[in-house]
CSV table of C-alpha atoms and ligand atoms in Angstrom, one decimal:
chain,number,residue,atom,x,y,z
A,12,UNK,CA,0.0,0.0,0.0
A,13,UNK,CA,1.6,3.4,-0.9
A,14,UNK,CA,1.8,6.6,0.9
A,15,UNK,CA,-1.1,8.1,-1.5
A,16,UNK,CA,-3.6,5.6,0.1
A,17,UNK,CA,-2.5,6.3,3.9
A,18,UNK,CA,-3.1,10.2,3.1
A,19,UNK,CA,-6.2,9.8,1.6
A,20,UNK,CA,-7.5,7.5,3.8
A,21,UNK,CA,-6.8,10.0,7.0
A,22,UNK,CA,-8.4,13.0,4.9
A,23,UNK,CA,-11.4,10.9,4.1
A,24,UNK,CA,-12.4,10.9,7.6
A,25,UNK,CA,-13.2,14.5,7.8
A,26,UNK,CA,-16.3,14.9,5.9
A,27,UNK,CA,-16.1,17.5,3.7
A,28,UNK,CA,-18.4,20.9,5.0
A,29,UNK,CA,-20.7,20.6,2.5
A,30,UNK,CA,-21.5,16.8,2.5
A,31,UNK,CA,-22.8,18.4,6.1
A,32,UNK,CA,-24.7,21.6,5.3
A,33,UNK,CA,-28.2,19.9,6.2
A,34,UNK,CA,-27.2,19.1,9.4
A,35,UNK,CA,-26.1,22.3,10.4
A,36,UNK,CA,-29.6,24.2,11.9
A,37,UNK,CA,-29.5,28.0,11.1
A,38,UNK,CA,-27.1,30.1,12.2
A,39,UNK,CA,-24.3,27.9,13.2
A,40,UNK,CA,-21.3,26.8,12.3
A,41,UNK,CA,-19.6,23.7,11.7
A,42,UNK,CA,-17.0,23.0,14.5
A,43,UNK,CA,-14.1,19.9,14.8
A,44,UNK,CA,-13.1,21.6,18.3
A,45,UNK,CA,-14.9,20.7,21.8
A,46,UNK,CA,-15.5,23.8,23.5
A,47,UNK,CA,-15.8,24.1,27.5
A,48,UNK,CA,-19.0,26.3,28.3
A,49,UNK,CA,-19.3,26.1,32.1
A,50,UNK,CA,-21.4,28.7,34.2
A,51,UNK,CA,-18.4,27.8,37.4
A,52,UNK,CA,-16.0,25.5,38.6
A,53,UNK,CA,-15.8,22.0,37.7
A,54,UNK,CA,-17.1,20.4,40.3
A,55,UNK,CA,-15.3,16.8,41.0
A,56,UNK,CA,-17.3,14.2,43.5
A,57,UNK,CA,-15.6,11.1,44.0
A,58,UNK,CA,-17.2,7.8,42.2
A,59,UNK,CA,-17.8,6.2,46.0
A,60,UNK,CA,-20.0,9.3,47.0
A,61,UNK,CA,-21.8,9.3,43.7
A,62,UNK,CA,-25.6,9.1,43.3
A,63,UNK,CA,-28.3,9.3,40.6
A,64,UNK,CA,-31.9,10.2,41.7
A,65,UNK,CA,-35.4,10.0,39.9
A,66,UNK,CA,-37.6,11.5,42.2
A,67,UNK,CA,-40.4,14.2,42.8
A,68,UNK,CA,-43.9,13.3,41.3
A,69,UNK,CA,-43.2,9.4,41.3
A,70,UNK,CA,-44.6,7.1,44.0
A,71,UNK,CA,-41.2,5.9,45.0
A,72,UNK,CA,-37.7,7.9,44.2
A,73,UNK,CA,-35.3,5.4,42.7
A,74,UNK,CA,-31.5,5.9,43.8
A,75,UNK,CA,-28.4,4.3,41.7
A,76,UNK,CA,-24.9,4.3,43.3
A,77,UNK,CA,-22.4,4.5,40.7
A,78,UNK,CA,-21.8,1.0,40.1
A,79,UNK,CA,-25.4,0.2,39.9
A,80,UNK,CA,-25.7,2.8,37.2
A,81,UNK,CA,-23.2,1.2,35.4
A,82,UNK,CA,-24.3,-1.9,35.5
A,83,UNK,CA,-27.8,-0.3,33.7
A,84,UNK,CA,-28.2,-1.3,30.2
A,85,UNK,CA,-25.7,1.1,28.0
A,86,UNK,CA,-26.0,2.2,24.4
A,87,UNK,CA,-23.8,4.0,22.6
A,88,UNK,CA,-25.3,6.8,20.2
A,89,UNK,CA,-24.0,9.0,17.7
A,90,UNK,CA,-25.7,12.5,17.6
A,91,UNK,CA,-25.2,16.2,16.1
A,92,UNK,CA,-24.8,18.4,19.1
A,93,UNK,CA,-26.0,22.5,18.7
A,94,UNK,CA,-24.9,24.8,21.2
A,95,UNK,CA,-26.5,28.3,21.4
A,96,UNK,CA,-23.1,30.2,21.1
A,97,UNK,CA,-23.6,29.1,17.4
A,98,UNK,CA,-21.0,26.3,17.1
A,99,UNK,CA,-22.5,22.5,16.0
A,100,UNK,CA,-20.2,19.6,16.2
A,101,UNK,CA,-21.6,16.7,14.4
A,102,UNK,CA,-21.4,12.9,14.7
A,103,UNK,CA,-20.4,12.8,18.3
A,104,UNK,CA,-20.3,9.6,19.8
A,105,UNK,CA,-21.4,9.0,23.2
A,106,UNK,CA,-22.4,6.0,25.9
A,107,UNK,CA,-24.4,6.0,28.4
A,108,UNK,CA,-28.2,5.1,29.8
A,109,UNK,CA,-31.4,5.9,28.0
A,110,UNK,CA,-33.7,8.1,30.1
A,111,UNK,CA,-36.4,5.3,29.3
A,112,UNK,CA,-34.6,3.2,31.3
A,113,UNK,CA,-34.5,5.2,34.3
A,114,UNK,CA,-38.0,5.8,33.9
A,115,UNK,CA,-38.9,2.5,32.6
A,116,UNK,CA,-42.3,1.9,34.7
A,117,UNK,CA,-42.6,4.3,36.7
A,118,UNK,CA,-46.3,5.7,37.6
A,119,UNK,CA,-46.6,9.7,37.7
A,120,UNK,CA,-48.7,12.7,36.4
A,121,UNK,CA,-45.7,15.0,35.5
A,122,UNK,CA,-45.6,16.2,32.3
A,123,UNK,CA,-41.9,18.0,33.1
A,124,UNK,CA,-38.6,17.6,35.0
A,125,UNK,CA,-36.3,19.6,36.1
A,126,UNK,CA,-32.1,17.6,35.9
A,127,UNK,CA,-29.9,18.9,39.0
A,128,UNK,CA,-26.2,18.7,38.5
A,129,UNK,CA,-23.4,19.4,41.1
A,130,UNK,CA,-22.7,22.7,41.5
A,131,UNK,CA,-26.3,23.9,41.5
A,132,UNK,CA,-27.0,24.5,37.8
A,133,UNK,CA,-30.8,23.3,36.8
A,134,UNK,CA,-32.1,22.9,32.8
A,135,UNK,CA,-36.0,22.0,32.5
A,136,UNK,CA,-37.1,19.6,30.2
A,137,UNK,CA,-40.8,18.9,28.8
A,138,UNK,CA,-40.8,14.9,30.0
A,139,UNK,CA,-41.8,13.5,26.3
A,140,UNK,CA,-38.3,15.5,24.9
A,141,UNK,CA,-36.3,13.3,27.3
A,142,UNK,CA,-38.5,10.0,26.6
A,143,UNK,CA,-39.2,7.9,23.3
A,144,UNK,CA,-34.9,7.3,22.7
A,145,UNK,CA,-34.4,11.4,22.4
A,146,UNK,CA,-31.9,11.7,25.9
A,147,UNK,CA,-29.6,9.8,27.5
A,148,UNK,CA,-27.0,10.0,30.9
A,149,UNK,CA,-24.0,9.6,29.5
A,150,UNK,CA,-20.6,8.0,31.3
A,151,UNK,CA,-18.4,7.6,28.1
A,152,UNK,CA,-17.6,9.8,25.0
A,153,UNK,CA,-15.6,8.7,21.9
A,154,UNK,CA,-14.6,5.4,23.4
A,155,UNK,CA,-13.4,7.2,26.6
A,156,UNK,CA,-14.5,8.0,30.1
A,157,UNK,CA,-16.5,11.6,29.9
A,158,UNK,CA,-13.4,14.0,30.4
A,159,UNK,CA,-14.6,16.0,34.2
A,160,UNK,CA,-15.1,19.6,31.7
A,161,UNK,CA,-17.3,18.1,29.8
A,162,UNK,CA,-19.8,16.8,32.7
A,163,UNK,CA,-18.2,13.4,33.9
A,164,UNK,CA,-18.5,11.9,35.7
A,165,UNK,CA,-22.0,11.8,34.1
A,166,UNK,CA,-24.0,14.3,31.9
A,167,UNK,CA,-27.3,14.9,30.1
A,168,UNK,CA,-27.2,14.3,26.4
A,169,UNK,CA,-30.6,16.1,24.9
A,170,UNK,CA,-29.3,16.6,20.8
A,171,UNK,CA,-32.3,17.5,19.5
A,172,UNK,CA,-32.3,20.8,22.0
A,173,UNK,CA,-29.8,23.3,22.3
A,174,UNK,CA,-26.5,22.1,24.6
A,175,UNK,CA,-27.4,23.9,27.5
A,176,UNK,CA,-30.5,21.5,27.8
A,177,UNK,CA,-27.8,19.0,28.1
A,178,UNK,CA,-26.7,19.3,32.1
A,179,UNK,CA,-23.5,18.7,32.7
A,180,UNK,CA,-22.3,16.7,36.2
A,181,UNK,CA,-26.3,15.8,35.9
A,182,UNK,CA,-27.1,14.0,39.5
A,183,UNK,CA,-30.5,13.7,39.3
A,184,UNK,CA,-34.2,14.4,37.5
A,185,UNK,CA,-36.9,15.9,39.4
A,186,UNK,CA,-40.4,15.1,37.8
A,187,UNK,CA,-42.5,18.1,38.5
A,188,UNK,CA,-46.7,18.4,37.4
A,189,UNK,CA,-45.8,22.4,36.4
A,190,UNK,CA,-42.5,24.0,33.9
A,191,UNK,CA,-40.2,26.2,36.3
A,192,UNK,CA,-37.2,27.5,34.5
A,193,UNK,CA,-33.8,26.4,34.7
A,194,UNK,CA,-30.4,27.9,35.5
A,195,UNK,CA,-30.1,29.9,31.6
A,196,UNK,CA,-34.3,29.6,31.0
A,197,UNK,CA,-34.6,32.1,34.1
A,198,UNK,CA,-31.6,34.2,32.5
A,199,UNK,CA,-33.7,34.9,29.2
A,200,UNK,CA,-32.9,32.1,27.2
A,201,UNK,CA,-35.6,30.4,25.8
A,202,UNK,CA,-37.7,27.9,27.6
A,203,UNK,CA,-37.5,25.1,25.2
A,204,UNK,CA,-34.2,25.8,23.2
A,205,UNK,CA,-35.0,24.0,19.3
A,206,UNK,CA,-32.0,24.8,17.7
A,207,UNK,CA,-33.7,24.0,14.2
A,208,UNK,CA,-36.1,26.8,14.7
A,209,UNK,CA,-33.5,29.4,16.2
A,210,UNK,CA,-35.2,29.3,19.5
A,211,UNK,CA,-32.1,30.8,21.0
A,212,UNK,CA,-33.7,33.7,23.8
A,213,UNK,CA,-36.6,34.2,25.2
A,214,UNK,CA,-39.5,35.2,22.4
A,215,UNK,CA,-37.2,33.4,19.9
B,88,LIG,N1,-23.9,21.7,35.1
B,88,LIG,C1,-23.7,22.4,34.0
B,88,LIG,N2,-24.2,21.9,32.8
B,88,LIG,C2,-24.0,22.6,31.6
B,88,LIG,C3,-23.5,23.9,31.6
B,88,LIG,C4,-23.0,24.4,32.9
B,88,LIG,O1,-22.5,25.6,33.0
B,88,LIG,N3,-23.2,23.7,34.0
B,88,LIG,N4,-23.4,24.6,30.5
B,88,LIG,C5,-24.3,24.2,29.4
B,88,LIG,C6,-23.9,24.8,28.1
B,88,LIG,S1,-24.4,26.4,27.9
B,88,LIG,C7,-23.4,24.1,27.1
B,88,LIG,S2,-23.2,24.8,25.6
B,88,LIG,C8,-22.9,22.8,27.3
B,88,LIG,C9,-21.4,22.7,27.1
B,88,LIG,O2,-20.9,21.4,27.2
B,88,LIG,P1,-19.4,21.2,27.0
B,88,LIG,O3,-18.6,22.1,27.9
B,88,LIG,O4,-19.2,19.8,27.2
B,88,LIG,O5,-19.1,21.7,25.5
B,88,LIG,O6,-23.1,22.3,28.7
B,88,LIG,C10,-24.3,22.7,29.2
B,88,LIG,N5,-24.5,22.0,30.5
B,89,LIG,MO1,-24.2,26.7,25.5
């Protein structure tokens, strides 16, 4: 095999911008960085002390230690991810546990949720955009252990809405009857956050 065909072959894995134009919702760019948006410190809690919560409007909270969240049922999902300071990265692979499966049977009348994170940031989230295979909890991302920055050791993966939706450090979902802004919602961003229709701000 000659040197032409090693070349190529690393060039071919970069998809040419326009090959990607469709995916790219409207006024964002195309980006092959990661960017670090956090609203504070990275906050670090040991594996050991580690939960993850379900609870609020649901007959019986359900708790995971770390270990037993691991031992959930995993998938690992490829998604285009939107953030509103107008970058898009696409075809970012990530592992981690469907939402169904944390709410797999459970009873309750809420129609939203509200994820907590360490560090006290909060996103809101109608319940049907983080059910139906739409959001996961994700541990892992491109074959590795979710970096701290980017939310390990666990974060919120919501790609249909903007980033933000997507709590990093998430520790737990509260289900909640009535929509109460989050941590950027309640600084005018907008409530929902669909990147394909601009809904960047408030009124958006
Ligand atoms: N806990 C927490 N989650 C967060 C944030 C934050 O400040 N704190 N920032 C949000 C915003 S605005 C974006 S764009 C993404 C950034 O994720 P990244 O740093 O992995 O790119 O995380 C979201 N989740
Ligand atoms: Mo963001």
């Amino acid at each position: 095999m000659g040197q032409g065909f090693v070349s190529r072959g690393f060039r071919g894995r970069r998809r040419p911008d326009a090959e990607v134009a469709d995916r790219i919702p409207p006024g964002q760019y195309l980006t092959r960085d990661f960017p670090v948006l956090s609203a504070g410190p990275t906050p670090r809690t040991a594996l050991d002390r580690w939960d993850f919560v379900v609870r609020g409007d649901v007959e019986a909270p359900r708790r995971w230690t770390w270990d037993e969240f691991r031992a959930l049922p995993s998938e690992t999902v490829t998604k285009d991810i939107h953030c509103v300071t107008k970058w898009s990265k696409i075809d970012t692979v990530w592992e981690g546990v469907s939402v169904d499966t944390l709410l797999d049977g459970l009873e309750t009348s809420a129609d939203y949720l509200i994820a907590h994170c360490d560090g006290g940031y909060t996103t809101n989230l109608p319940l049907e955009d983080v059910t139906g295979g739409k959001a996961w909890v994700v541990f892992g991302y491109d074959g590795d252990a979710l970096e701290p920055e980017h939310g390990g050791p666990a974060r919120l993966l919501v790609p249909h809405l903007y980033f933000w939706k997507s709590a990093k450090w998430v520790r737990g979902l509260e289900l909640v009857g009535e929509d109460s802004p989050g941590f950027w919602e309640s600084l005018g961003y907008n409530n929902y956050g669909d990147p394909w229709l601009e809904q960047r701000y408030a009124g958006d």
